[in-house]
Amino acid sequence: MSEAAYVAVDWGTSSFRLWLMDRAGRVLAESRGQEGMMAAAKIGFATVLQSHIDAVGAADHLPVVICGMAGARQGWVEAGYIDTPADLASILQRAVPVPAQSRDIRILPGIAQRDPKAPDVMRGEETQLLGALGTDGEALVCMPGTHSKWASVRGGRVERFTTFMTGELFSVVSRETILSLAVANADEAVDIQAFKSAVAAAFGAPAFAANLLFQVRSGQLLYGGSAATARERISGTLIGLELAAGLGQDGLRDRSQRGITLVASGSLGELYRLAFDTLSVAVQCIDSEDASRRGLSVAAKFLAANAIWTL
Amino acid sequence: MSEAAYVAVDWGTSSFRLWLMDRAGRVLAESRGQEGMMAAAKIGFATVLQSHIDAVGAADHLPVVICGMAGARQGWVEAGYIDTPADLASILQRAVPVPAQSRDIRILPGIAQRDPKAPDVMRGEETQLLGALGTDGEALVCMPGTHSKWASVRGGRVERFTTFMTGELFSVVSRETILSLAVANADEAVDIQAFKSAVAAAFGAPAFAANLLFQVRSGQLLYGGSAATARERISGTLIGLELAAGLGQDGLRDRSQRGITLVASGSLGELYRLAFDTLSVAVQCIDSEDASRRGLSVAAKFLAANAIWTL
């Protein structure tokens, strides 16, 4: 077995993932937890990190590179933002050290779009972009999640990006509105047809989003239908609305761009793949965890190449 | 003072309004409460009604006419639906008596749109339409609320209608998502300019609704701004989205129609008036409580004219 060289951490709002890495960027061990920024702010960031380092048995001297919400103002140490247009390589130069720790710990900055007409921020996704596209990539990238991000990248530079509250809207609409009656006790069965037709309907008439959502309830009242179907329709409506902005006429897509890259994992990745497929849009899929880890590896190599770390 | 002839009740999901009326349709007394359908289903509908009848001192023999969610399946007695295209006069003929009561109590039916591509239901708004337009009215009517309704009425007939979850989305988005951080402890000051520009932005790019909402947070992070401004922007975004569907190119509006009627009350009515004004759309405003009460009066007169009631 190869020797451990550093620790890579993706520290989100509500999730924590740590990998023990060798010099070549291979994973030697992994530890996951629910202690995202919100929980860690109460428990203590150093305590949470140490418990996961102990779980993978990393040596005391190994350095740590972190991306995500740990660098937010409410996080561990504020890592600031690079402004758009932002070279992905420049996030490597702006890693912020966490002071007064026994080992070297660095947090990567986020990216800010300081445009009063379209203000936006990301933390963590810049590292996924770096991992997915490298420092000279070019693509329109869709990164689904609680707050989905679409980023236009050319020559390794993030030119613009746009956040959609799609995942969070799904959560509150299906749990906290009258639609909770329609989705109550839904089983896991995925109604692919209901999802696809909801995507197509919202994509075709995005202005009607708040009506298409209500139809989930009125349709069930007048015509019946399962709770799982209702859940799929809510999900399809909100994803279709997002894709209408991302792909539509007034959308983010510049047809000259070299294609669309979907950076996602698991069942959410499957749903978005199905949504793009519904609209006959070809996408290249990259696993979002792989992308984060690769981006963190690029950062580790940069720190070593610049004699900040000795790996 | 003129003599009490009947009792009129608008019984919504979460509100109760009762008026003691004379033969000419004038209000003699009024009683309001929070015991909407949800609360009344626990307390008992007859008990809630009697307490408000006692509050206005109505005599034992006076009959009662009710509109709204009391006629839903989960309500007091199911009053069914008239299907679209629905003559407003026909709801008068289908008032359902509440059995085994000491006085004559009748609940008006709702309207259903049994179109698998646009299923929809209303309960209460049909009575507002009757009161606002009479039995031969013609207008595109916007009725804002938790579930806003837009109805296309010609010759006293509801041809189509569309429900938007605008009010409920505002409530959950501003209380249960990350935007709750942006609106926390907002004072009552209304930022008219923020509201109007949010309406215009969502009207102009409805597909971006889930992004425009996120901008409330990212804009505050990067540029500051008060909690009241954030609240106005959420409200303007969601109302602008609704108006994009109602007024937009693929919208509900048929330009041959004789204008737009806004049926609303209080501060919500003011907001919608401001939203229409932002888009330079002239509207005729009718108070929604007056409309409900007038609709119930039309029903009472019908019951008397048909010798079902003796007023």
Coordinates of C-alpha atoms in Angstrom, one line a residue:
Chain A
M1 CA 0.0 0.0 0.0
S2 CA 1.2 3.5 -0.9
E3 CA 2.0 6.0 1.7
A4 CA -0.5 8.7 2.9
A5 CA 0.6 12.2 1.8
Y6 CA -2.3 14.5 2.7
V7 CA -5.9 14.8 3.7
A8 CA -8.6 16.3 1.4
V9 CA -11.9 17.6 2.8
D10 CA -15.2 18.7 1.2
W11 CA -17.0 20.5 4.0
G12 CA -20.5 21.6 2.9
T13 CA -23.4 23.2 4.7
S14 CA -24.8 19.9 5.9
S15 CA -22.3 17.3 5.0
F16 CA -18.6 16.4 5.6
R17 CA -16.4 14.1 3.5
L18 CA -12.7 13.4 4.1
W19 CA -10.3 11.4 2.1
L20 CA -6.8 10.2 3.0
M21 CA -4.8 10.6 -0.2
D22 CA -1.4 9.3 -1.4
R23 CA 1.1 11.5 -3.4
A24 CA -0.4 10.3 -6.7
G25 CA -3.9 11.4 -5.7
R26 CA -5.3 8.0 -5.0
V27 CA -7.8 7.4 -2.1
L28 CA -6.4 5.4 0.7
A29 CA -9.3 5.8 3.2
E30 CA -12.5 7.8 3.5
S31 CA -14.7 9.2 6.3
R32 CA -18.1 10.8 6.0
G33 CA -20.4 12.6 8.4
Q34 CA -23.4 14.9 8.9
E35 CA -21.2 17.5 10.6
G36 CA -21.5 20.2 8.0
M37 CA -20.8 23.8 8.6
M38 CA -24.0 24.3 10.6
A39 CA -23.3 21.4 13.0
A40 CA -19.5 22.1 13.2
A41 CA -20.1 25.7 14.1
K42 CA -21.6 24.3 17.4
I43 CA -19.3 21.3 18.0
G44 CA -16.1 23.1 16.9
F45 CA -14.4 22.8 13.5
A46 CA -11.1 21.5 14.9
T47 CA -12.9 18.8 16.9
V48 CA -15.0 17.6 14.0
L49 CA -12.0 17.5 11.6
Q50 CA -9.8 15.6 14.2
S51 CA -12.5 12.9 14.8
H52 CA -12.6 12.1 11.0
I53 CA -8.8 12.3 10.8
D54 CA -8.7 9.7 13.6
A55 CA -11.2 7.6 11.8
V56 CA -8.9 7.2 8.8
G57 CA -5.8 7.0 11.0
A58 CA -3.9 9.9 9.4
A59 CA -0.5 10.7 10.9
D60 CA 0.0 13.9 12.9
H61 CA 2.1 15.7 10.4
L62 CA -0.1 15.3 7.3
P63 CA -1.4 18.5 5.9
V64 CA -5.1 19.2 5.1
V65 CA -6.8 21.0 2.2
I66 CA -10.5 21.9 2.5
C67 CA -13.1 23.3 0.2
G68 CA -16.7 24.4 0.8
M69 CA -18.6 26.2 3.5
A70 CA -15.9 25.8 6.1
G71 CA -14.5 28.9 4.4
A72 CA -17.6 31.0 4.8
R73 CA -18.0 33.9 7.1
Q74 CA -20.0 31.7 9.4
G75 CA -17.5 28.9 8.9
W76 CA -14.1 28.1 10.4
V77 CA -11.8 30.7 8.8
E78 CA -13.2 33.0 6.2
A79 CA -11.5 32.2 2.9
G80 CA -12.9 35.1 0.9
Y81 CA -13.9 35.0 -2.8
I82 CA -12.2 35.2 -6.2
D83 CA -14.3 37.5 -8.4
T84 CA -15.7 36.5 -11.8
P85 CA -14.3 36.3 -14.4
A86 CA -12.3 33.9 -12.2
D87 CA -9.4 31.7 -13.4
L88 CA -9.9 28.3 -11.7
A89 CA -6.1 28.3 -11.2
S90 CA -6.3 31.4 -9.1
I91 CA -8.2 29.6 -6.3
L92 CA -5.1 27.6 -5.7
Q93 CA -3.1 30.7 -5.0
R94 CA -5.6 32.0 -2.5
A95 CA -5.8 29.1 -0.1
V96 CA -6.1 30.5 3.4
P97 CA -4.2 28.8 6.3
V98 CA -6.1 28.0 9.5
P99 CA -4.0 29.6 12.3
A100 CA -2.7 28.0 15.4
Q101 CA -3.1 24.3 14.3
S102 CA -0.6 21.5 15.0
R103 CA -0.7 20.6 11.3
D104 CA -0.9 22.8 8.1
I105 CA -4.6 23.2 7.2
R106 CA -5.7 25.4 4.2
I107 CA -9.1 26.4 3.0
L108 CA -9.8 27.2 -0.6
P109 CA -11.7 30.4 -1.4
G110 CA -15.1 30.6 -3.2
I111 CA -16.1 32.6 -6.2
A112 CA -18.3 35.7 -6.2
Q113 CA -20.1 37.4 -9.1
R114 CA -20.2 41.0 -8.1
D115 CA -22.8 42.1 -10.6
P116 CA -25.6 44.1 -9.0
K117 CA -28.0 42.7 -11.6
A118 CA -27.0 39.1 -11.0
P119 CA -25.1 38.8 -7.7
D120 CA -24.1 35.3 -6.9
V121 CA -21.7 33.2 -4.7
M122 CA -20.3 29.7 -4.7
R123 CA -18.2 27.7 -2.2
G124 CA -17.1 24.2 -3.0
E125 CA -18.4 24.1 -6.6
E126 CA -15.3 26.0 -7.8
T127 CA -13.3 23.0 -6.6
Q128 CA -15.6 20.6 -8.4
L129 CA -15.2 22.7 -11.5
L130 CA -11.4 22.6 -11.2
G131 CA -11.6 18.8 -10.7
A132 CA -14.1 18.3 -13.5
L133 CA -12.5 20.6 -16.2
G134 CA -8.9 21.2 -15.1
T135 CA -7.3 24.6 -15.4
D136 CA -8.1 25.0 -19.1
G137 CA -11.5 23.5 -19.4
E138 CA -14.5 24.8 -21.4
A139 CA -18.1 23.9 -20.9
L140 CA -21.5 24.9 -19.6
V141 CA -21.6 23.0 -16.3
C142 CA -24.8 22.1 -14.4
M143 CA -24.1 21.2 -10.7
P144 CA -27.5 20.1 -9.2
G145 CA -28.2 20.3 -5.5
T146 CA -29.9 22.2 -2.7
H147 CA -28.7 25.3 -4.5
S148 CA -28.0 24.2 -8.1
K149 CA -25.2 26.1 -9.9
W150 CA -24.8 26.6 -13.6
A151 CA -21.3 27.9 -14.6
S152 CA -20.1 29.0 -18.0
V153 CA -16.4 28.1 -18.2
R154 CA -14.0 29.1 -21.0
G155 CA -10.3 28.5 -21.1
G156 CA -10.3 27.5 -17.4
R157 CA -12.0 30.7 -16.5
V158 CA -15.5 30.9 -14.8
E159 CA -17.1 33.7 -16.8
R160 CA -20.5 33.7 -15.2
F161 CA -22.6 31.5 -13.0
T162 CA -26.2 31.2 -11.8
T163 CA -27.6 29.6 -8.7
F164 CA -31.1 28.1 -8.6
M165 CA -32.8 27.2 -5.3
T166 CA -34.2 24.1 -6.9
G167 CA -33.4 21.5 -4.3
E168 CA -34.4 23.7 -1.4
L169 CA -37.7 24.6 -3.1
F170 CA -38.4 20.9 -3.7
S171 CA -37.8 20.2 0.0
V172 CA -40.1 23.0 1.4
V173 CA -42.8 22.6 -1.3
S174 CA -43.2 18.9 -0.8
R175 CA -43.0 19.1 3.0
E176 CA -44.5 22.4 4.1
T177 CA -47.3 23.3 1.6
I178 CA -50.6 21.8 0.7
L179 CA -48.7 19.5 -1.6
S180 CA -47.5 17.6 1.4
L181 CA -51.0 16.1 1.4
A182 CA -50.4 14.8 -2.1
V183 CA -47.0 13.3 -1.4
A184 CA -47.6 11.9 2.1
N185 CA -46.3 8.4 2.6
A186 CA -44.9 8.1 -0.9
D187 CA -43.0 4.9 -1.6
E188 CA -39.7 4.9 -3.4
A189 CA -41.1 3.8 -6.8
V190 CA -40.0 6.4 -9.4
D191 CA -42.7 7.3 -11.9
I192 CA -40.4 8.2 -14.8
Q193 CA -43.2 9.2 -17.1
A194 CA -44.7 11.6 -14.6
F195 CA -41.3 13.1 -14.0
K196 CA -40.5 13.5 -17.7
S197 CA -43.9 15.1 -18.6
A198 CA -43.5 17.5 -15.6
V199 CA -40.0 18.5 -16.9
A200 CA -41.4 19.1 -20.4
A201 CA -44.4 21.1 -19.1
A202 CA -42.3 23.5 -16.9
F203 CA -39.6 23.8 -19.6
G204 CA -42.3 24.8 -22.1
A205 CA -44.2 27.2 -19.9
P206 CA -41.9 28.3 -17.0
A207 CA -44.1 31.3 -16.1
F208 CA -46.8 28.7 -15.0
A209 CA -44.5 27.1 -12.5
A210 CA -46.6 28.0 -9.5
N211 CA -49.7 26.7 -11.3
L212 CA -48.0 23.5 -12.4
L213 CA -47.1 22.8 -8.8
F214 CA -50.8 23.4 -7.7
Q215 CA -51.9 21.0 -10.4
V216 CA -50.1 18.2 -8.5
R217 CA -52.8 18.7 -5.9
S218 CA -55.8 19.5 -8.1
G219 CA -54.9 16.6 -10.5
Q220 CA -54.8 14.2 -7.6
L221 CA -58.2 15.5 -6.3
L222 CA -59.9 15.1 -9.7
Y223 CA -58.1 12.2 -11.2
G224 CA -56.3 10.3 -8.4
G225 CA -52.7 9.2 -8.7
S226 CA -50.1 7.9 -6.2
A227 CA -48.1 9.9 -3.8
A228 CA -44.9 8.8 -5.5
T229 CA -46.3 10.2 -8.8
A230 CA -47.0 13.5 -7.1
R231 CA -43.5 13.7 -5.7
E232 CA -42.0 13.0 -9.2
R233 CA -44.2 15.8 -10.6
I234 CA -43.0 18.4 -8.1
S235 CA -39.4 17.4 -8.7
G236 CA -39.9 17.4 -12.5
T237 CA -41.6 20.8 -12.4
L238 CA -38.8 22.5 -10.5
I239 CA -36.0 20.8 -12.5
G240 CA -37.8 21.7 -15.7
L241 CA -38.0 25.4 -14.5
E242 CA -34.3 25.4 -13.9
L243 CA -33.5 23.9 -17.3
A244 CA -35.7 26.4 -19.0
A245 CA -33.4 29.1 -17.6
G246 CA -30.2 27.1 -18.3
L247 CA -31.1 25.9 -21.8
G248 CA -33.9 28.2 -23.0
Q249 CA -33.7 31.0 -25.5
D250 CA -32.9 33.7 -23.0
G251 CA -30.8 31.1 -21.1
L252 CA -27.3 30.7 -20.1
R253 CA -26.3 28.5 -23.0
D254 CA -24.1 29.9 -25.6
R255 CA -24.5 27.6 -28.6
S256 CA -20.8 28.0 -29.5
Q257 CA -19.9 26.3 -26.2
R258 CA -18.4 22.8 -26.3
G259 CA -21.4 21.0 -24.7
I260 CA -23.0 20.6 -21.3
T261 CA -21.3 18.9 -18.5
L262 CA -23.4 17.5 -15.6
V263 CA -21.5 17.2 -12.4
A264 CA -23.7 15.2 -10.0
S265 CA -23.9 12.0 -8.0
G266 CA -26.4 9.3 -7.1
S267 CA -30.1 9.6 -7.6
L268 CA -30.0 13.4 -8.1
G269 CA -27.6 12.8 -10.9
E270 CA -30.0 10.2 -12.4
L271 CA -32.9 12.6 -12.2
Y272 CA -31.0 15.4 -14.0
R273 CA -29.7 13.0 -16.6
L274 CA -33.4 12.0 -17.2
A275 CA -34.4 15.6 -17.4
F276 CA -31.8 16.5 -20.0
D277 CA -32.7 13.3 -21.9
T278 CA -36.4 14.4 -21.9
L279 CA -35.3 17.6 -23.7
S280 CA -33.0 15.7 -26.1
V281 CA -30.0 17.5 -24.7
A282 CA -26.8 15.5 -24.6
V283 CA -24.7 15.9 -21.5
Q284 CA -21.3 14.6 -20.4
C285 CA -21.7 13.2 -16.8
I286 CA -19.0 13.6 -14.2
D287 CA -19.4 12.3 -10.6
S288 CA -19.5 15.3 -8.3
E289 CA -17.6 13.5 -5.4
D290 CA -14.8 12.5 -7.9
A291 CA -14.7 16.1 -9.1
S292 CA -14.4 17.5 -5.6
R293 CA -11.6 15.1 -4.7
R294 CA -9.7 15.7 -8.0
G295 CA -10.0 19.5 -7.4
L296 CA -8.6 19.1 -3.9
S297 CA -5.7 16.9 -5.4
V298 CA -4.9 19.7 -7.9
A299 CA -4.7 22.1 -4.9
A300 CA -2.5 19.7 -3.0
K301 CA -0.1 19.4 -5.9
F302 CA 0.0 23.1 -6.3
L303 CA 0.9 23.6 -2.7
A304 CA 3.7 21.1 -3.0
A305 CA 5.0 22.5 -6.3
N306 CA 5.2 25.9 -4.6
A307 CA 7.1 24.5 -1.7
I308 CA 4.3 25.4 0.7
W309 CA 3.8 21.7 1.4
T310 CA 6.3 18.9 1.4
L311 CA 4.5 15.8 0.2
Chain B
M1 CA -82.8 49.8 11.9
S2 CA -84.0 47.4 9.2
E3 CA -84.8 43.8 10.1
A4 CA -82.4 40.9 9.9
A5 CA -83.3 38.5 7.1
Y6 CA -80.5 36.0 6.7
V7 CA -76.9 35.1 7.6
A8 CA -74.1 35.1 5.1
V9 CA -70.8 33.2 5.7
D10 CA -67.5 33.0 3.9
W11 CA -65.8 30.0 5.4
G12 CA -62.3 29.6 4.1
T13 CA -59.5 27.2 4.9
S14 CA -58.1 29.3 7.7
S15 CA -60.6 32.1 8.2
F16 CA -64.3 32.7 9.0
R17 CA -66.4 35.7 8.3
L18 CA -70.1 36.0 9.0
W19 CA -72.5 38.9 8.2
L20 CA -76.0 39.5 9.5
M21 CA -77.9 40.8 6.5
D22 CA -81.2 42.6 5.9
R23 CA -83.6 41.8 3.0
A24 CA -82.0 44.4 0.8
G25 CA -78.5 43.0 1.2
R26 CA -77.2 45.5 3.7
V27 CA -74.9 44.5 6.5
L28 CA -76.4 44.8 10.0
A29 CA -73.6 43.1 12.0
E30 CA -70.4 41.2 11.4
S31 CA -68.3 38.5 13.2
R32 CA -64.9 37.2 12.2
G33 CA -62.7 34.4 13.5
Q34 CA -59.7 32.2 12.8
E35 CA -61.9 29.0 12.8
G36 CA -61.5 28.2 9.2
M37 CA -62.2 24.7 7.9
M38 CA -59.1 23.2 9.4
A39 CA -59.9 24.4 12.9
A40 CA -63.7 23.8 12.5
A41 CA -63.1 20.2 11.5
K42 CA -61.8 19.7 15.1
I43 CA -64.1 22.0 17.1
G44 CA -67.3 21.1 15.1
F45 CA -68.8 23.2 12.3
A46 CA -72.2 23.6 14.0
T47 CA -70.5 24.8 17.2
V48 CA -68.3 27.4 15.4
L49 CA -71.2 28.7 13.3
Q50 CA -73.5 29.0 16.4
S51 CA -70.9 30.9 18.4
H52 CA -70.6 33.5 15.6
I53 CA -74.4 33.6 15.2
D54 CA -74.7 34.3 18.9
A55 CA -72.1 37.1 18.6
V56 CA -74.3 39.0 16.1
G57 CA -77.5 38.1 18.0
A58 CA -79.3 36.4 15.0
A59 CA -82.7 35.0 15.6
D60 CA -83.2 31.2 15.7
H61 CA -85.2 31.1 12.5
L62 CA -82.9 33.0 10.2
P63 CA -81.5 30.9 7.4
V64 CA -77.7 30.7 6.5
V65 CA -75.9 30.7 3.2
I66 CA -72.2 29.6 3.2
C67 CA -69.5 29.6 0.5
G68 CA -66.0 28.3 0.7
M69 CA -64.1 25.3 2.1
A70 CA -67.0 24.3 4.4
G71 CA -68.3 22.6 1.3
A72 CA -65.1 20.6 0.7
R73 CA -64.8 16.8 1.2
Q74 CA -62.9 17.5 4.4
G75 CA -65.4 20.2 5.3
W76 CA -68.9 20.2 6.9
V77 CA -71.1 18.8 4.1
E78 CA -69.6 18.2 0.6
A79 CA -71.2 20.6 -1.8
G80 CA -69.6 19.2 -5.0
Y81 CA -68.4 21.2 -8.0
I82 CA -69.9 22.7 -11.1
D83 CA -67.7 21.9 -14.1
T84 CA -66.2 24.4 -16.4
P85 CA -67.5 26.0 -18.6
A86 CA -69.6 27.0 -15.6
D87 CA -72.5 29.5 -15.6
L88 CA -72.1 31.5 -12.3
A89 CA -75.9 31.4 -12.1
S90 CA -75.8 27.6 -11.9
I91 CA -74.0 27.6 -8.5
L92 CA -77.2 29.1 -7.1
Q93 CA -79.2 26.1 -8.2
R94 CA -76.8 23.7 -6.6
A95 CA -76.7 24.9 -3.0
V96 CA -76.6 21.9 -0.7
P97 CA -78.6 21.9 2.5
V98 CA -76.9 20.9 5.8
P99 CA -79.1 18.1 7.2
A100 CA -80.5 17.9 10.7
Q101 CA -80.1 21.6 11.7
S102 CA -82.6 23.7 13.5
R103 CA -82.4 26.4 10.8
D104 CA -82.1 26.2 7.1
I105 CA -78.3 26.2 6.2
R106 CA -77.1 25.9 2.6
I107 CA -73.5 25.6 1.2
L108 CA -72.7 26.7 -2.3
P109 CA -70.7 24.4 -4.6
G110 CA -67.3 25.1 -6.0
I111 CA -66.1 24.9 -9.6
A112 CA -63.9 22.2 -11.1
Q113 CA -61.9 22.3 -14.3
R114 CA -61.9 18.6 -15.4
D115 CA -59.1 19.0 -18.0
P116 CA -56.4 16.4 -17.5
K117 CA -53.9 18.9 -18.9
A118 CA -54.9 21.7 -16.5
P119 CA -56.9 20.2 -13.6
D120 CA -58.1 22.9 -11.2
V121 CA -60.6 23.5 -8.4
M122 CA -62.0 26.6 -6.6
R123 CA -64.2 27.0 -3.5
G124 CA -65.3 30.4 -2.5
E125 CA -63.9 32.3 -5.4
E126 CA -66.9 31.4 -7.6
T127 CA -69.0 33.4 -5.1
Q128 CA -66.6 36.3 -5.3
L129 CA -66.9 36.1 -9.1
L130 CA -70.7 36.2 -8.8
G131 CA -70.6 39.1 -6.5
A132 CA -67.9 41.0 -8.5
L133 CA -69.4 40.4 -12.0
G134 CA -73.0 39.4 -11.6
T135 CA -74.5 36.7 -13.7
D136 CA -73.6 38.2 -17.1
G137 CA -70.1 39.6 -16.4
E138 CA -67.1 39.5 -18.6
A139 CA -63.5 40.0 -17.6
L140 CA -60.2 38.3 -16.8
V141 CA -60.3 38.3 -13.0
C142 CA -57.2 38.0 -10.8
M143 CA -58.0 36.9 -7.2
P144 CA -54.7 37.0 -5.2
G145 CA -54.3 34.9 -2.1
T146 CA -52.6 31.8 -0.6
H147 CA -53.7 30.1 -3.8
S148 CA -54.3 32.9 -6.3
K149 CA -56.9 32.3 -9.0
W150 CA -57.2 33.8 -12.4
A151 CA -60.5 33.3 -14.1
S152 CA -61.6 34.0 -17.6
V153 CA -65.3 34.9 -17.5
R154 CA -67.6 35.6 -20.5
G155 CA -71.3 36.2 -20.5
G156 CA -71.5 35.2 -16.8
R157 CA -69.7 31.9 -17.5
V158 CA -66.4 30.8 -16.1
E159 CA -64.6 29.4 -19.2
R160 CA -61.3 28.6 -17.7
F161 CA -59.3 29.3 -14.5
T162 CA -55.8 28.8 -13.2
T163 CA -54.5 28.6 -9.6
F164 CA -51.1 29.7 -8.6
M165 CA -49.5 28.8 -5.2
T166 CA -48.1 32.3 -5.0
G167 CA -49.1 33.2 -1.4
E168 CA -48.2 29.8 0.0
L169 CA -44.8 29.8 -1.8
F170 CA -44.1 33.3 -0.3
S171 CA -44.8 31.9 3.1
V172 CA -42.6 28.9 3.0
V173 CA -39.8 30.5 1.0
S174 CA -39.5 33.4 3.4
R175 CA -39.9 31.3 6.5
E176 CA -38.4 27.9 5.8
T177 CA -35.5 28.4 3.3
I178 CA -32.1 30.1 3.5
L179 CA -33.9 33.3 2.6
S180 CA -35.3 33.3 6.1
L181 CA -31.9 34.6 7.1
A182 CA -32.3 37.5 4.7
V183 CA -35.8 38.5 5.9
A184 CA -35.3 37.9 9.7
N185 CA -36.7 40.6 11.9
A186 CA -37.9 42.7 8.9
D187 CA -39.8 45.8 9.9
E188 CA -43.1 46.8 8.2
A189 CA -41.5 49.4 5.9
V190 CA -42.5 48.6 2.4
D191 CA -39.6 49.0 -0.1
I192 CA -41.8 49.9 -3.1
Q193 CA -38.8 50.2 -5.5
A194 CA -37.4 46.8 -4.6
F195 CA -40.9 45.3 -5.0
K196 CA -41.4 46.8 -8.4
S197 CA -38.0 45.9 -9.8
A198 CA -38.5 42.3 -8.6
V199 CA -41.9 42.2 -10.3
A200 CA -40.3 43.4 -13.6
A201 CA -37.4 41.0 -13.4
A202 CA -39.5 37.9 -12.8
F203 CA -42.1 39.0 -15.4
G204 CA -39.3 39.5 -17.9
A205 CA -37.5 36.2 -17.2
P206 CA -39.9 33.8 -15.4
A207 CA -37.7 30.8 -16.1
F208 CA -35.1 32.4 -13.7
A209 CA -37.6 32.5 -10.8
A210 CA -35.5 30.1 -8.6
N211 CA -32.4 32.2 -9.3
L212 CA -34.1 35.5 -8.7
L213 CA -35.1 34.2 -5.3
F214 CA -31.5 33.1 -4.5
Q215 CA -30.3 36.6 -5.5
V216 CA -32.2 38.0 -2.5
R217 CA -29.6 36.2 -0.4
S218 CA -26.5 36.6 -2.6
G219 CA -27.4 40.3 -3.2
Q220 CA -27.6 40.9 0.5
L221 CA -24.3 39.0 1.1
L222 CA -22.4 41.0 -1.5
Y223 CA -24.2 44.4 -1.3
G224 CA -26.1 44.5 2.0
G225 CA -29.7 45.7 2.1
S226 CA -32.5 45.6 4.7
A227 CA -34.6 42.6 5.7
A228 CA -37.7 44.5 4.6
T229 CA -36.2 44.9 1.2
A230 CA -35.4 41.2 1.0
R231 CA -39.1 40.4 1.9
E232 CA -40.3 42.8 -0.8
R233 CA -38.0 41.2 -3.4
I234 CA -39.3 37.7 -2.6
S235 CA -42.9 38.9 -2.8
G236 CA -42.2 40.8 -6.1
T237 CA -40.5 37.9 -7.7
L238 CA -43.4 35.5 -6.9
I239 CA -46.1 37.9 -8.0
G240 CA -44.1 38.8 -11.1
L241 CA -43.9 35.1 -12.0
E242 CA -47.7 34.8 -11.6
L243 CA -48.3 37.9 -13.7
A244 CA -46.0 36.5 -16.4
A245 CA -48.3 33.6 -16.7
G246 CA -51.5 35.7 -16.4
L247 CA -50.5 38.5 -18.8
G248 CA -47.6 37.1 -20.9
Q249 CA -47.6 36.0 -24.5
D250 CA -48.5 32.5 -23.8
G251 CA -50.7 33.7 -20.9
L252 CA -54.3 33.6 -19.9
R253 CA -55.1 37.0 -21.4
D254 CA -57.3 37.1 -24.5
R255 CA -56.8 40.7 -25.7
S256 CA -60.4 40.8 -26.9
Q257 CA -61.5 40.6 -23.3
R258 CA -62.9 43.6 -21.6
G259 CA -60.1 44.3 -19.2
I260 CA -58.7 42.9 -16.0
T261 CA -60.5 42.9 -12.7
L262 CA -58.5 42.6 -9.5
V263 CA -60.6 41.2 -6.6
A264 CA -58.6 41.6 -3.5
S265 CA -58.5 43.3 -0.1
G266 CA -56.1 45.2 2.2
S267 CA -52.3 45.1 1.8
L268 CA -52.3 42.1 -0.6
G269 CA -54.6 44.1 -2.9
E270 CA -52.2 47.1 -2.7
L271 CA -49.3 44.9 -3.6
Y272 CA -51.0 43.4 -6.7
R273 CA -52.2 46.9 -7.7
L274 CA -48.6 48.0 -7.5
A275 CA -47.5 45.0 -9.5
F276 CA -50.0 45.6 -12.3
D277 CA -49.0 49.3 -12.3
T278 CA -45.3 48.3 -12.7
L279 CA -46.3 46.5 -15.9
S280 CA -48.5 49.4 -17.0
V281 CA -51.6 47.2 -17.0
A282 CA -54.8 49.0 -16.0
V283 CA -57.0 47.0 -13.6
Q284 CA -60.4 47.6 -12.1
C285 CA -60.3 46.9 -8.4
I286 CA -63.1 45.3 -6.4
D287 CA -62.8 44.5 -2.7
S288 CA -62.9 40.8 -2.2
E289 CA -64.9 40.8 1.0
D290 CA -67.5 43.0 -0.6
A291 CA -67.5 40.6 -3.6
S292 CA -68.0 37.5 -1.3
R293 CA -70.9 39.2 0.6
R294 CA -72.6 40.4 -2.6
G295 CA -72.3 36.9 -4.1
L296 CA -73.9 35.4 -1.0
S297 CA -76.6 38.0 -1.2
V298 CA -77.4 37.0 -4.8
A299 CA -77.7 33.4 -3.6
A300 CA -80.0 34.5 -0.8
K301 CA -82.2 36.4 -3.2
F302 CA -82.3 33.3 -5.5
L303 CA -83.3 31.0 -2.7
A304 CA -86.1 33.5 -1.8
A305 CA -87.3 33.9 -5.4
N306 CA -87.5 30.2 -5.7
A307 CA -89.6 29.8 -2.6
I308 CA -86.8 27.8 -0.9
W309 CA -86.4 30.6 1.7
T310 CA -89.0 33.0 3.0
L311 CA -87.2 36.3 3.7

